[in-house]
Coordinates of C-alpha atoms in Angstrom, one line a residue:
X1 CA 0.0 0.0 0.0
X2 CA 1.2 3.5 -0.7
X3 CA 2.5 5.2 2.3
X4 CA 4.7 8.0 1.1
X5 CA 4.8 10.7 -1.6
X6 CA 7.5 13.0 -2.9
X7 CA 6.9 16.5 -4.3
X8 CA 8.8 17.9 -7.2
X9 CA 8.1 21.1 -9.0
X10 CA 4.7 21.4 -7.3
X11 CA 3.5 18.1 -8.6
X12 CA 2.8 15.1 -6.4
X13 CA 4.1 11.7 -7.4
X14 CA 4.3 8.3 -5.8
X15 CA 7.6 7.3 -4.3
X16 CA 8.4 3.9 -5.8
X17 CA 10.6 2.9 -2.9
X18 CA 7.6 2.6 -0.6
X19 CA 5.3 0.5 -2.8
X20 CA 6.8 -2.9 -2.1
X21 CA 7.2 -3.6 -5.8
X22 CA 10.5 -5.5 -5.3
X23 CA 9.4 -8.6 -3.3
X24 CA 12.8 -10.1 -3.7
X25 CA 14.3 -7.2 -1.6
X26 CA 11.9 -8.2 1.2
X27 CA 13.1 -11.8 1.0
X28 CA 16.7 -10.6 1.2
X29 CA 16.0 -8.6 4.3
X30 CA 14.5 -11.7 5.9
X31 CA 17.5 -13.7 5.0
X32 CA 19.6 -11.3 7.0
X33 CA 17.7 -12.5 10.1
X34 CA 18.8 -16.1 9.4
X35 CA 21.8 -17.0 11.5
X36 CA 24.1 -19.9 11.8
X37 CA 23.2 -22.1 14.8
X38 CA 25.5 -24.6 16.5
X39 CA 25.5 -28.1 14.9
X40 CA 28.5 -29.8 16.6
X41 CA 31.2 -29.3 19.3
X42 CA 34.3 -27.2 18.6
X43 CA 37.3 -29.5 19.0
X44 CA 39.8 -26.8 18.3
X45 CA 38.9 -24.5 21.2
X46 CA 38.5 -27.0 24.0
X47 CA 40.5 -28.4 26.9
X48 CA 41.5 -31.3 24.8
X49 CA 44.0 -32.8 27.2
X50 CA 41.2 -33.8 29.6
X51 CA 38.5 -35.1 27.3
X52 CA 37.9 -37.0 24.1
X53 CA 35.3 -35.8 21.5
X54 CA 33.7 -38.4 19.2
X55 CA 34.3 -38.3 15.5
X56 CA 30.8 -36.9 14.8
X57 CA 31.6 -34.2 17.4
X58 CA 28.4 -34.8 19.3
X59 CA 29.6 -36.6 22.4
X60 CA 32.5 -36.2 24.8
X61 CA 34.1 -38.3 27.6
X62 CA 36.4 -37.3 30.5
X63 CA 39.6 -39.4 30.2
X64 CA 41.7 -38.0 33.0
X65 CA 41.7 -38.1 36.8
X66 CA 40.8 -34.7 38.2
X67 CA 43.2 -33.3 40.7
X68 CA 42.1 -29.7 41.0
X69 CA 39.7 -27.0 39.6
X70 CA 41.8 -26.3 36.5
X71 CA 41.7 -29.7 34.8
X72 CA 38.0 -29.5 33.7
X73 CA 37.2 -30.9 30.3
X74 CA 35.2 -28.1 28.6
X75 CA 34.0 -27.8 25.1
X76 CA 31.8 -25.2 23.4
X77 CA 29.5 -25.4 20.4
X78 CA 31.0 -24.6 17.0
X79 CA 29.4 -21.2 16.9
X80 CA 27.5 -18.8 19.3
X81 CA 23.8 -19.3 20.0
X82 CA 21.7 -17.4 17.5
X83 CA 20.1 -14.3 18.9
X84 CA 17.5 -13.3 16.3
X85 CA 14.8 -15.6 17.6
X86 CA 12.5 -15.9 20.6
X87 CA 14.2 -18.9 22.1
X88 CA 17.5 -20.9 21.7
X89 CA 17.9 -24.3 23.3
X90 CA 20.1 -27.4 23.3
X91 CA 20.2 -30.6 25.4
X92 CA 22.7 -33.1 26.7
X93 CA 22.1 -36.8 27.6
X94 CA 24.2 -38.1 30.5
X95 CA 25.3 -41.4 29.3
X96 CA 27.6 -42.0 32.3
X97 CA 27.9 -39.8 35.4
X98 CA 31.4 -41.2 36.0
X99 CA 33.1 -41.2 39.4
X100 CA 31.7 -37.9 40.8
X101 CA 29.0 -36.7 38.4
X102 CA 30.6 -33.3 38.0
X103 CA 28.9 -32.6 34.7
X104 CA 27.7 -29.1 33.9
X105 CA 25.7 -27.4 31.1
X106 CA 25.6 -23.7 30.4
X107 CA 26.8 -20.8 28.3
X108 CA 30.1 -19.0 28.1
X109 CA 31.6 -16.2 26.0
X110 CA 34.5 -16.5 23.5
X111 CA 37.1 -15.5 26.1
X112 CA 36.2 -18.2 28.6
X113 CA 39.0 -20.2 30.2
X114 CA 38.6 -23.6 28.7
X115 CA 39.8 -25.5 31.8
X116 CA 37.1 -24.2 34.2
X117 CA 33.5 -25.1 34.8
X118 CA 30.9 -22.9 33.2
X119 CA 29.7 -20.4 35.8
X120 CA 33.0 -20.3 37.7
X121 CA 34.4 -17.5 35.6
X122 CA 32.9 -14.1 34.7
X123 CA 30.5 -13.9 31.7
X124 CA 29.4 -17.5 32.1
X125 CA 26.5 -19.5 33.6
X126 CA 26.3 -23.1 34.5
X127 CA 23.9 -25.7 36.0
X128 CA 25.9 -28.4 37.7
X129 CA 24.9 -32.0 38.1
X130 CA 26.8 -33.0 41.3
X131 CA 25.2 -30.4 43.6
X132 CA 22.2 -29.0 41.5
X133 CA 23.5 -25.5 42.0
X134 CA 23.6 -22.6 39.5
X135 CA 26.8 -20.8 39.1
X136 CA 26.9 -17.4 37.5
X137 CA 30.3 -15.8 37.1
X138 CA 31.8 -16.8 40.4
X139 CA 32.9 -19.9 42.3
X140 CA 30.0 -19.9 44.7
X141 CA 26.8 -21.5 43.6
X142 CA 23.2 -20.8 44.6
X143 CA 20.3 -23.2 45.1
X144 CA 18.6 -23.9 41.8
X145 CA 17.4 -27.4 41.0
X146 CA 17.9 -31.1 41.5
X147 CA 21.1 -32.9 40.8
X148 CA 21.4 -35.0 37.7
X149 CA 23.1 -38.3 36.9
X150 CA 23.3 -41.2 34.4
X151 CA 20.2 -41.5 32.2
X152 CA 19.1 -37.9 32.7
X153 CA 18.5 -35.4 29.8
X154 CA 19.4 -31.8 30.7
X155 CA 18.7 -28.8 28.6
X156 CA 19.9 -25.2 28.6
X157 CA 18.2 -22.4 26.8
X158 CA 18.0 -18.6 26.3
X159 CA 14.7 -16.8 26.4
X160 CA 15.4 -13.6 24.5
X161 CA 12.0 -12.1 25.2
X162 CA 12.5 -12.1 29.0
X163 CA 16.3 -12.0 28.8
X164 CA 16.6 -15.1 30.9
X165 CA 18.5 -18.4 30.8
X166 CA 16.4 -21.5 31.6
X167 CA 17.3 -25.1 32.3
X168 CA 15.4 -28.3 32.1
X169 CA 15.6 -31.9 33.4
X170 CA 14.0 -34.8 31.6
X171 CA 11.5 -32.6 29.7
X172 CA 10.5 -30.4 32.7
X173 CA 11.5 -26.8 33.4
X174 CA 13.8 -26.6 36.3
X175 CA 14.1 -22.8 36.6
X176 CA 15.2 -19.5 35.1
X177 CA 17.8 -16.8 35.9
X178 CA 18.2 -13.3 34.5
X179 CA 20.8 -13.0 31.7
X180 CA 23.1 -10.2 32.4
X181 CA 25.9 -11.3 30.1
X182 CA 26.7 -9.2 27.0
X183 CA 28.1 -10.4 23.7
X184 CA 27.9 -13.7 21.9
X185 CA 27.4 -16.8 24.1
X186 CA 28.4 -20.4 23.2
X187 CA 26.5 -23.4 24.4
X188 CA 29.0 -25.2 26.7
X189 CA 29.4 -28.6 28.3
X190 CA 31.9 -29.6 31.0
X191 CA 33.0 -33.0 32.4
X192 CA 35.2 -33.3 35.4
X193 CA 35.6 -36.8 36.8
X194 CA 36.8 -40.1 35.3
X195 CA 34.6 -41.8 32.7
X196 CA 31.9 -39.1 32.6
X197 CA 30.3 -39.3 29.1
X198 CA 27.7 -37.0 27.5
X199 CA 25.9 -36.9 24.2
X200 CA 24.9 -33.5 22.8
X201 CA 21.7 -32.7 20.9
X202 CA 21.8 -29.4 19.0
X203 CA 18.5 -30.1 17.3
X204 CA 19.6 -32.9 15.1
X205 CA 17.2 -35.1 17.1
X206 CA 13.8 -34.2 18.7
X207 CA 14.3 -32.6 22.1
X208 CA 12.9 -34.2 25.2
X209 CA 11.7 -30.8 26.4
X210 CA 8.9 -29.3 24.2
X211 CA 10.7 -26.1 23.3
X212 CA 8.1 -25.2 20.7
X213 CA 5.3 -25.2 23.4
X214 CA 7.6 -23.2 25.6
X215 CA 8.0 -20.5 22.9
X216 CA 4.2 -20.6 22.2
X217 CA 3.5 -20.0 25.9
X218 CA 6.0 -17.1 25.9
X219 CA 4.2 -15.5 23.0
X220 CA 0.8 -16.0 24.7
X221 CA 2.2 -14.2 27.8
X222 CA 3.1 -11.2 25.6
X223 CA -0.3 -11.3 24.0
X224 CA -2.1 -11.3 27.3
X225 CA -0.1 -8.2 28.4
X226 CA -1.2 -6.5 25.2
X227 CA -4.9 -7.5 25.6
X228 CA -5.0 -6.0 29.0
X229 CA -4.4 -2.5 27.6
X230 CA -7.8 -0.6 27.5
X231 CA -9.0 0.6 24.2
X232 CA -11.8 3.1 23.2
X233 CA -15.2 1.7 22.6
X234 CA -15.6 -0.1 19.3
X235 CA -12.3 1.3 18.1
X236 CA -11.6 -1.7 15.8
X237 CA -14.9 -1.0 13.9
X238 CA -13.8 2.5 13.1
X239 CA -10.3 1.4 12.1
X240 CA -11.7 -1.1 9.7
X241 CA -14.3 1.4 8.4
X242 CA -11.6 4.0 7.8
X243 CA -9.5 1.5 5.9
X244 CA -12.3 0.5 3.5
X245 CA -13.2 4.2 2.9
X246 CA -9.6 5.2 2.4
X247 CA -9.0 2.6 -0.3
X248 CA -12.3 3.1 -2.1
X249 CA -13.9 -0.3 -1.3
X250 CA -17.3 1.3 -1.4
X251 CA -19.5 -1.8 -1.8
X252 CA -17.8 -3.6 1.1
X253 CA -18.1 -0.4 3.1
X254 CA -21.8 -0.2 2.5
X255 CA -22.3 -3.8 3.6
X256 CA -20.1 -3.2 6.6
X257 CA -22.2 -0.2 7.7
X258 CA -25.4 -2.1 7.1
X259 CA -24.3 -5.1 9.2
X260 CA -23.3 -2.9 12.1
X261 CA -25.9 -0.1 12.0
X262 CA -27.7 -1.3 15.2
X263 CA -24.7 -2.4 17.2
X264 CA -22.5 0.7 17.1
X265 CA -22.7 4.4 18.0
X266 CA -23.4 7.0 15.3
X267 CA -20.7 8.7 13.3
X268 CA -20.0 11.5 15.8
X269 CA -18.6 9.0 18.2
X270 CA -15.7 8.4 15.8
X271 CA -14.3 11.8 16.8
X272 CA -14.1 10.7 20.4
X273 CA -11.8 7.8 19.3
X274 CA -9.6 10.1 17.2
X275 CA -11.1 9.1 13.9
X276 CA -12.1 11.9 11.5
X277 CA -12.8 10.2 8.1
X278 CA -14.3 13.0 6.2
X279 CA -11.2 13.3 4.0
X280 CA -11.2 9.6 3.2
X281 CA -14.8 9.9 1.8
X282 CA -13.6 12.3 -1.0
X283 CA -14.3 11.0 -4.5
X284 CA -15.3 7.6 -3.1
X285 CA -17.3 6.6 -6.1
X286 CA -14.6 7.6 -8.6
X287 CA -12.0 5.8 -6.6
X288 CA -14.2 2.7 -6.5
X289 CA -14.5 2.7 -10.3
X290 CA -10.8 3.2 -10.9
X291 CA -9.9 0.4 -8.5
X292 CA -12.4 -2.0 -10.2
X293 CA -10.9 -1.2 -13.7
X294 CA -7.3 -1.8 -12.5
X295 CA -8.2 -5.0 -10.5
X296 CA -9.8 -6.4 -13.6
X297 CA -6.7 -5.6 -15.7
X298 CA -8.5 -3.0 -17.8
X299 CA -5.8 -0.4 -17.7
X300 CA -7.0 1.5 -20.8
X301 CA -10.3 2.3 -19.1
X302 CA -8.5 3.4 -15.9
X303 CA -6.4 5.8 -18.0
X304 CA -9.4 7.1 -19.8
X305 CA -11.3 7.9 -16.6
X306 CA -8.2 9.6 -15.1
X307 CA -7.9 11.8 -18.2
X308 CA -11.6 12.6 -17.9
X309 CA -11.9 13.2 -14.2
X310 CA -8.3 14.1 -13.0
X311 CA -6.3 15.1 -16.1
X312 CA -3.5 16.8 -14.1
X313 CA -2.6 13.4 -12.5
X314 CA -1.6 11.9 -15.9
X315 CA -0.6 15.1 -17.8
X316 CA 3.1 14.4 -17.2
X317 CA 3.7 11.3 -19.3
X318 CA 6.9 10.4 -17.4
X319 CA 5.3 10.7 -13.9
X320 CA 5.5 7.8 -11.5
X321 CA 1.7 7.2 -11.8
X322 CA 1.9 7.0 -15.6
X323 CA 4.9 4.7 -15.3
X324 CA 3.0 2.3 -13.0
X325 CA 0.0 2.2 -15.2
X326 CA 2.1 1.6 -18.4
X327 CA 4.0 -1.1 -16.6
X328 CA 0.7 -2.7 -15.6
X329 CA -0.6 -2.5 -19.1
X330 CA 2.6 -4.3 -20.3
X331 CA 2.2 -6.9 -17.6
X332 CA -1.5 -7.5 -18.6
X333 CA -0.3 -8.2 -22.2
X334 CA 2.3 -10.7 -21.0
X335 CA -0.4 -12.3 -18.8
X336 CA -2.7 -12.6 -21.9
X337 CA 0.1 -14.3 -23.7
X338 CA 0.4 -16.8 -20.9
X339 CA -3.3 -17.5 -20.8
X340 CA -3.4 -18.0 -24.6
X341 CA -0.5 -20.4 -24.4
X342 CA -2.2 -22.5 -21.8
X343 CA -5.3 -22.9 -24.1
X344 CA -3.1 -23.4 -27.2
X345 CA -4.2 -20.2 -28.8
X346 CA -2.2 -18.0 -31.1
X347 CA 1.2 -16.7 -29.7
X348 CA 1.0 -13.2 -31.1
X349 CA 0.2 -11.5 -27.8
X350 CA 3.8 -11.4 -26.7
X351 CA 4.6 -9.5 -29.8
X352 CA 2.0 -6.9 -28.8
X353 CA 3.6 -6.6 -25.4
X354 CA 7.0 -6.0 -27.1
X355 CA 5.5 -3.3 -29.3
X356 CA 3.8 -1.7 -26.3
X357 CA 7.1 -1.7 -24.4
X358 CA 9.0 -0.1 -27.2
X359 CA 6.5 2.8 -27.4
X360 CA 5.5 3.4 -23.8
X361 CA 8.2 2.0 -21.5
X362 CA 11.2 3.2 -23.4
X363 CA 10.6 6.8 -22.3
X364 CA 11.3 5.7 -18.7
X365 CA 14.7 4.2 -19.4
X366 CA 16.4 7.4 -18.2
X367 CA 14.3 7.8 -15.0
X368 CA 16.5 6.4 -12.2
X369 CA 13.6 5.7 -9.8
X370 CA 11.9 3.4 -12.3
X371 CA 15.0 1.2 -13.0
X372 CA 14.2 -1.8 -10.7
X373 CA 10.5 -2.3 -11.7
X374 CA 11.3 -1.6 -15.4
X375 CA 14.0 -4.2 -15.5
X376 CA 11.7 -6.8 -13.9
X377 CA 8.9 -6.0 -16.4
X378 CA 11.3 -6.3 -19.4
X379 CA 12.7 -9.5 -17.9
X380 CA 9.3 -11.2 -18.3
X381 CA 10.0 -11.4 -22.1
X382 CA 13.1 -13.5 -21.5
X383 CA 11.3 -16.5 -20.0
X384 CA 9.4 -19.1 -21.9
X385 CA 7.2 -19.5 -18.8
X386 CA 7.1 -16.0 -17.2
X387 CA 4.8 -17.3 -14.3
X388 CA 7.5 -19.6 -13.1
X389 CA 10.3 -17.1 -13.4
X390 CA 12.0 -15.0 -10.7
X391 CA 9.9 -12.0 -11.9
X392 CA 6.7 -14.0 -12.0
X393 CA 5.4 -12.0 -9.0
X394 CA 4.5 -9.3 -11.4
X395 CA 1.8 -11.5 -12.9
X396 CA 0.2 -12.0 -9.5
X397 CA -3.1 -10.2 -8.8
X398 CA -1.5 -8.5 -5.9
X399 CA 0.5 -6.4 -8.3
X400 CA -2.8 -4.9 -9.6
X401 CA -3.6 -3.9 -6.0
X402 CA -0.3 -2.0 -5.7
X403 CA -1.1 0.1 -8.8
X404 CA -4.7 0.6 -7.7
X405 CA -3.5 1.8 -4.3
X406 CA -1.1 4.3 -5.9
X407 CA -3.9 5.7 -8.2
X408 CA -6.3 5.8 -5.2
X409 CA -3.8 7.9 -3.2
X410 CA -3.2 10.3 -6.1
X411 CA -6.9 10.9 -6.4
X412 CA -7.2 11.6 -2.6
X413 CA -4.5 14.2 -3.0
X414 CA -6.6 16.2 -5.4
X415 CA -9.0 17.0 -2.6
X416 CA -9.2 20.9 -2.5
X417 CA -9.8 20.8 1.2
X418 CA -6.6 18.9 1.8
X419 CA -4.2 20.6 4.2
X420 CA -1.6 18.0 5.0
X421 CA -0.8 15.5 2.2
X422 CA 1.0 13.1 4.5
X423 CA -2.2 12.6 6.6
X424 CA -3.9 11.4 3.4
X425 CA -1.3 8.9 2.2
X426 CA -2.1 6.3 4.8
X427 CA -5.2 4.8 6.5
X428 CA -5.5 4.8 10.2
X429 CA -4.8 1.0 10.2
X430 CA -1.5 1.5 8.3
X431 CA -0.4 4.2 10.7
X432 CA -1.1 1.8 13.6
X433 CA 0.8 -1.0 11.9
X434 CA 3.7 1.3 11.2
X435 CA 3.8 2.3 14.8
X436 CA 3.7 -1.3 15.9
X437 CA 6.7 -2.2 13.7
X438 CA 8.6 0.8 15.1
X439 CA 7.8 -0.3 18.6
X440 CA 8.9 -3.8 18.0
X441 CA 12.2 -2.6 16.5
X442 CA 12.8 -0.3 19.4
X443 CA 12.1 -3.1 21.9
X444 CA 14.5 -5.3 20.1
X445 CA 17.2 -2.6 20.1
X446 CA 16.8 -2.2 23.8
X447 CA 17.7 -5.9 24.1
X448 CA 20.9 -5.4 22.1
X449 CA 19.3 -6.6 18.9
X450 CA 18.4 -9.9 20.5
X451 CA 15.0 -11.6 20.1
X452 CA 12.5 -12.6 17.5
X453 CA 12.6 -10.4 14.4
X454 CA 9.2 -8.8 13.5
X455 CA 7.9 -9.2 10.0
X456 CA 4.3 -8.0 9.7
X457 CA 3.4 -10.1 6.7
X458 CA 4.6 -13.3 8.5
X459 CA 2.4 -12.5 11.5
X460 CA -0.6 -12.0 9.2
X461 CA 0.1 -15.2 7.3
X462 CA 0.4 -17.2 10.5
X463 CA -2.9 -15.8 11.7
X464 CA -4.5 -17.0 8.4
X465 CA -2.8 -20.4 8.7
X466 CA -0.6 -19.8 5.7
X467 CA 3.1 -20.9 5.6
X468 CA 5.4 -17.8 5.2

């Protein structure tokens, strides 16, 4: 949806960078949130003289006889725990508790002394099996949970939402402790008496503890906090109504009003909730017709109506709005070629698309802001099956909505009573979602960029039961 405009020479034009036209860019941004997670033990940075790591780097055994506190067999994961998620977790299985059961699980930083138990040194935490104590940065432990021995499965995790470490035993939560350690943290295992042997599970096998249910419960806690916030009466109704009105969905708006006429307060109550939708009602019937034309792929009719009703919007043939409409016309011609090919009809429609591009799109070659979309449009010609190509997203019906939204915004901006153009470029719903995104980013920044990344479209898809 259009949410920004740029002004040049007194003329308003849509800023292409805000239209979400390049969906591949969005995918690239999401890939940035994908991090490497530990998959095996790091045999290079470990106290190798006191332990043996298996060839698959997923189990370790203490092979020495401990004499003092500096002959601990310690090993970290091959990389730090990922931080751009709600929860990170791993488990160990105590195959043999050995002579004294001095096994520990925890987290340490990259400068940790690899001959000491996790939790004995600064910037480290460890849950110890021989005494059930939790150690956090010093040699003295504190009461925490039960001891553990042969046959037990122990887990250690990080809850980035609450900024806490948590530990489990045999699928049950033992307890949590506040995480006040900065910087990357490595999952760490220690053994410290003869014949102690441990297997490590970094997720290559199902966990005994239901970490997915734990994460779901954490999200529900956050949701419950949000739901306790008081809201004005029927505010959701007015948010939805203003959205329908803003984007010219007149028929849906009429049905929406009809269905709620007896259950809601009259229009003046909207002002009490901060909603004044008089501006959004401007040219509603015109915007409805223009949207219908564009959504049906009839770009010529949309152009004709714009020239009849709002000629100044399309008087500049190299304006952004003309560019979007011409691109969509080109896309519709390619789409027609694809349909005809499916039904074994003549193949001449692609030639028509080529002719149209040479006449109408060539004029935008020197316009820097149009480069990305223009290249994608032209690239459709290079594929035998454009629908299956990397630029096939242009043939999706959602692309028509992008163009229809842009045209809708331009019409709203012709309102002679308009005082602030920025107030008219977004619906109330979009302003709220924008603020939500900003708040989520700020919250994550306060946690040193740790925690689950917020992607609005993923949240909406999850609510609809659609895989992202």
